Coordinates of C-alpha atoms in Angstrom, one line a residue:
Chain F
X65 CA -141.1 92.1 -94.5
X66 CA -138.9 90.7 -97.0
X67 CA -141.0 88.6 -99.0
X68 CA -139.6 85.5 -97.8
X69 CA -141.3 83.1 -95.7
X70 CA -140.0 80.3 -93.8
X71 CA -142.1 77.2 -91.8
X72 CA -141.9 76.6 -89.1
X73 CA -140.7 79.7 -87.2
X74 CA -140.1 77.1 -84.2
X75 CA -139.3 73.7 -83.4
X76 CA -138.5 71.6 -81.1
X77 CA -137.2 68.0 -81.6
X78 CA -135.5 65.3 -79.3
X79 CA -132.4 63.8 -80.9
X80 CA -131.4 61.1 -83.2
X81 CA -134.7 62.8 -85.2
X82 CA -135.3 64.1 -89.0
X83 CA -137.2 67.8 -89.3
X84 CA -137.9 69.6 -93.0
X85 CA -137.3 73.4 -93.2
X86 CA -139.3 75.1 -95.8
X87 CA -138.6 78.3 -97.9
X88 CA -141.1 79.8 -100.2
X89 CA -138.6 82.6 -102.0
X90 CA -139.7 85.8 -103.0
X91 CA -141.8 86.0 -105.8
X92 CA -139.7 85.7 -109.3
X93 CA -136.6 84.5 -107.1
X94 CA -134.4 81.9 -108.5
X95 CA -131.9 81.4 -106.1
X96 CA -132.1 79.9 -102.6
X97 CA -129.1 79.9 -100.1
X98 CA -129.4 78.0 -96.8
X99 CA -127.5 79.2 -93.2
X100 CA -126.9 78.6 -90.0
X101 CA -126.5 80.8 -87.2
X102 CA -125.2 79.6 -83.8
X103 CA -124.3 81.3 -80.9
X104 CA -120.7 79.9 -81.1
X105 CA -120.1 79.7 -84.7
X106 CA -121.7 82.9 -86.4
X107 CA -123.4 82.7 -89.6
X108 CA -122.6 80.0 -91.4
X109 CA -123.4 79.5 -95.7
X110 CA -124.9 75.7 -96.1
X111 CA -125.8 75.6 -99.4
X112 CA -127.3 77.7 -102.6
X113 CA -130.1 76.0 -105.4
X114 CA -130.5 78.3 -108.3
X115 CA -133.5 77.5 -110.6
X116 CA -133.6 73.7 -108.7
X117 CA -130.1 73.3 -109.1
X118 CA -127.6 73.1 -106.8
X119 CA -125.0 75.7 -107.2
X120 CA -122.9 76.1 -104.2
X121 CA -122.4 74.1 -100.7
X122 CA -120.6 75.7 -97.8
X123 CA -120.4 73.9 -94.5
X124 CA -123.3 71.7 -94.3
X125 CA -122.9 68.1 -92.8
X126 CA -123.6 64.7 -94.2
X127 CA -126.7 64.7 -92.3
X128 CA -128.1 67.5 -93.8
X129 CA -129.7 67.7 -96.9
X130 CA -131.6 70.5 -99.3
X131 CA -133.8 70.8 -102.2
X132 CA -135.5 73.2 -104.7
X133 CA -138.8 72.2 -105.9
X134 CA -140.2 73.0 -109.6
X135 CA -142.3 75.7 -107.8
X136 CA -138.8 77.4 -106.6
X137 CA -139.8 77.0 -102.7
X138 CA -136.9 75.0 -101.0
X139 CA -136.7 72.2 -97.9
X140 CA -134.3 71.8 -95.7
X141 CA -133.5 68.5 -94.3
X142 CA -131.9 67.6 -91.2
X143 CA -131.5 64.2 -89.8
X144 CA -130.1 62.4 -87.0
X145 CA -129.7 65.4 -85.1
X146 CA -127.5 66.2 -82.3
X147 CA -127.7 68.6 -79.5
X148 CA -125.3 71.0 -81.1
X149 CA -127.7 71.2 -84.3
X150 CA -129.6 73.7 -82.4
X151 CA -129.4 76.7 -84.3
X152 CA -131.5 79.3 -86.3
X153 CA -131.8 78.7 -89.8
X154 CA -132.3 81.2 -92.1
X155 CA -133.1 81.0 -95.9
X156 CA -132.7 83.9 -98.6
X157 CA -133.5 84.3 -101.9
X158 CA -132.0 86.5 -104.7
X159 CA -133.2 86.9 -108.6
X160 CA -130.0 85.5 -110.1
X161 CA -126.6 83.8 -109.0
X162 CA -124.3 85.5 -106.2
X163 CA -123.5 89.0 -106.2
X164 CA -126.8 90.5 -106.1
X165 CA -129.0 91.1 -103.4
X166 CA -130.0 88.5 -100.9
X167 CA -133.2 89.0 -98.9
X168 CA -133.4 86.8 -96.0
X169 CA -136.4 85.0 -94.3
X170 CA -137.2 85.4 -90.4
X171 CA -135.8 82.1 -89.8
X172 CA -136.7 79.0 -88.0
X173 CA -135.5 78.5 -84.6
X174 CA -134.4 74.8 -84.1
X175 CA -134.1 73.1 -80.6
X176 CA -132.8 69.8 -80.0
X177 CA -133.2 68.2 -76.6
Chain O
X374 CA -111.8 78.4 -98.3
X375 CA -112.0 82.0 -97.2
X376 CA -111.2 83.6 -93.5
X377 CA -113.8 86.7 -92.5
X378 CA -112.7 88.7 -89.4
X379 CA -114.6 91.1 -88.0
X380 CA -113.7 93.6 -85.5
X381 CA -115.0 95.2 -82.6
X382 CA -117.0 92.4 -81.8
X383 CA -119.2 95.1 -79.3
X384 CA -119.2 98.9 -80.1
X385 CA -121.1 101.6 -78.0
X386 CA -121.3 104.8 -79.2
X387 CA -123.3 108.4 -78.4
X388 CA -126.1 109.3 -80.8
X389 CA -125.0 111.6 -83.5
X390 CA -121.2 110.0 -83.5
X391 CA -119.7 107.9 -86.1
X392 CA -119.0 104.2 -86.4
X393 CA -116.4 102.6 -87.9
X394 CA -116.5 98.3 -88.5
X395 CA -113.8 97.0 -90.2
X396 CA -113.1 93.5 -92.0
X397 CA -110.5 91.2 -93.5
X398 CA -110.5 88.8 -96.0
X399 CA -108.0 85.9 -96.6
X400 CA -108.8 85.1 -100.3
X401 CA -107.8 87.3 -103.1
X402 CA -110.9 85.8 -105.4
X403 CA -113.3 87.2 -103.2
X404 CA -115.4 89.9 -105.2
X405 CA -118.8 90.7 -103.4
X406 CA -118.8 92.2 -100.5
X407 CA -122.0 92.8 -98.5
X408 CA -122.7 94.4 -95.2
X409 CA -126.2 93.1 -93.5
X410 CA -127.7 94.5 -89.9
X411 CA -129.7 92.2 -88.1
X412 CA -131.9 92.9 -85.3
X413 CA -133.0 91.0 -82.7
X414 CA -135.6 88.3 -83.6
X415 CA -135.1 88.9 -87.2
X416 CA -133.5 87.8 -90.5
X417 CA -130.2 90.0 -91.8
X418 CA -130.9 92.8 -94.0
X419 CA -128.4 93.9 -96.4
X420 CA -127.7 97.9 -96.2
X421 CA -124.9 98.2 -98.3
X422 CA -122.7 96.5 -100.4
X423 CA -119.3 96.3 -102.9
X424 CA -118.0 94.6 -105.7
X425 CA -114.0 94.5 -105.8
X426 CA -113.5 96.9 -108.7
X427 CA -115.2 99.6 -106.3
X428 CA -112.9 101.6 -103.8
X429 CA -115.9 103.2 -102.0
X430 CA -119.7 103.2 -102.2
X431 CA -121.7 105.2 -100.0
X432 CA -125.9 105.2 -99.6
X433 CA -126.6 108.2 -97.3
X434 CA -125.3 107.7 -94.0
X435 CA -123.7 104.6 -94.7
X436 CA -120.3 103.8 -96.9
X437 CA -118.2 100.9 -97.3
X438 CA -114.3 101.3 -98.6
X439 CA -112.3 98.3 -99.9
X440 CA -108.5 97.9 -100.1
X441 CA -108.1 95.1 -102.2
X442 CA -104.3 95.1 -102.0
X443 CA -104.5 95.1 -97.8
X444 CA -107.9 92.8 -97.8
X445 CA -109.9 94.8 -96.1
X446 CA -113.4 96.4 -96.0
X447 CA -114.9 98.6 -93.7
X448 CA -118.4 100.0 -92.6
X449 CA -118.8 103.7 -92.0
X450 CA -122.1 104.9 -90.3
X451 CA -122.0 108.7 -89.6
X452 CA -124.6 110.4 -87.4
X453 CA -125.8 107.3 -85.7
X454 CA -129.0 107.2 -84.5
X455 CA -130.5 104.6 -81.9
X456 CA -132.3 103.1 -84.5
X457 CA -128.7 101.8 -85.5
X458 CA -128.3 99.7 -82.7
X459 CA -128.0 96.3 -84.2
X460 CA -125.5 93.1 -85.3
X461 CA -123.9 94.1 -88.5
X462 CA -122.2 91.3 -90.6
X463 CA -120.0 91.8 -92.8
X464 CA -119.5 89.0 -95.8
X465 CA -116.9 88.0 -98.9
X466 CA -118.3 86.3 -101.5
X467 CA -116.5 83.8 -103.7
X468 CA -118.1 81.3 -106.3
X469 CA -121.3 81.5 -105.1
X470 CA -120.3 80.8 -101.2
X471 CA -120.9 83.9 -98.9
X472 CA -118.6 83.7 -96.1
X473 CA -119.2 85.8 -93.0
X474 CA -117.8 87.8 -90.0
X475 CA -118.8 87.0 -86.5
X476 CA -120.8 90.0 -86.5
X477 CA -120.3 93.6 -84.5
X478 CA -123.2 94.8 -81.8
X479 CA -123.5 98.7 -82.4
X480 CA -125.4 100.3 -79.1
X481 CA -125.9 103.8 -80.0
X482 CA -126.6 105.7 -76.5
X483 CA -129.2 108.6 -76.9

């Protein structure tokens, strides 16, 4: 277990829908990174919030959006989705910026019919 | 922005053997260089990892060389067990954007 827990672990949507991922970080985490990992396109960085900030953004689409809360969890927001939106999502956390240790959650698993 | 490849994509090998996973990077500002194993139905878990003024790190079984110069990194896993069967990633890091390989499955035959 790596401390880092993500809600939902599934779900299933129809599209044209909104669904919120949520990451609670490890305990005395700052930084939360966001990813995607789909059958044909690998693991793929979305996004990184460090201490509610956002630091870095990868390949994430218009239609997807993230936040850290004053608490340090995070939410993932994904909106009019598409069939090819179906993916796992996975969320890590590290104690400080890049280049040190990311632990990542289980993931949520994210079907669009 | 920065190009991982990853190759094999699929490597089968007998217990007790080594395994070799090698990587290339496209951007000479990469710096961070992790290697994560994932296992089926769970989240990547980083084994080992190296920053770009490292040649070569190793953590028991495990080592990871870089060639800066040639842009390459590569994972070593001597005396596999089947507990190594997995999907290892290999990343680059750069500005806070983690950029990854398309992943290698290790079956290690008993």
């Amino acid at each position: 277990d790596s401390g880092v827990t993500q809600t939902p672990k599934h779900l299933i949507t129809a599209t044209g829908q909104r669904v919120t991922l949520r990451c609670s970080p490890r305990s005395g985490d700052l930084s939360v990174y966001w990813y995607q990992q789909s059958l044909d396109q690998g693991l793929q960085f979305l996004i990184q919030y460090y201490n509610g900030e956002e630091r870095a953004k990868g390949n994430i689409l218009e239609r997807f959006s993230a936040q850290q809360f004053p608490d340090l969890h995070s939410e993932l927001n994904l909106s009019s989705l598409e069939l090819g939106d179906s993916a796992l999502y996975f969320c890590a956390s590290s104690v400080r910026l890049a280049t040190n240790e990311q632990f990542f959650g289980p993931g949520t698993r994210l079907t669009v019919l | 922005g920065e190009n991982v490849e990853q190759h094999p994509s699929t490597l089968s090998v007998q217990e007790g053997d080594s395994a070799v996973i090698k990587c290339t990077y496209s951007d000479s500002a990469s710096n961070y260089f992790p290697w994560y194993k994932q296992e089926l139905g769970k989240g990547p878990q980083l084994i080992i990892d190296i920053r770009s003024n490292v040649g070569e790190k190793k953590d028991q079984r495990i080592a990871v060389t870089l060639n800066k110069t040639a842009k390459h990194f590569s994972l070593h896993i001597t005396e596999t067990q089947p507990e190594d069967s997995a999907v290892y990633f290999c990343a680059a890091e750069q500005i806070n954007k983690f950029y990854f390989g398309s992943g290698t499955k290790l079956n290690v035959k008993p």
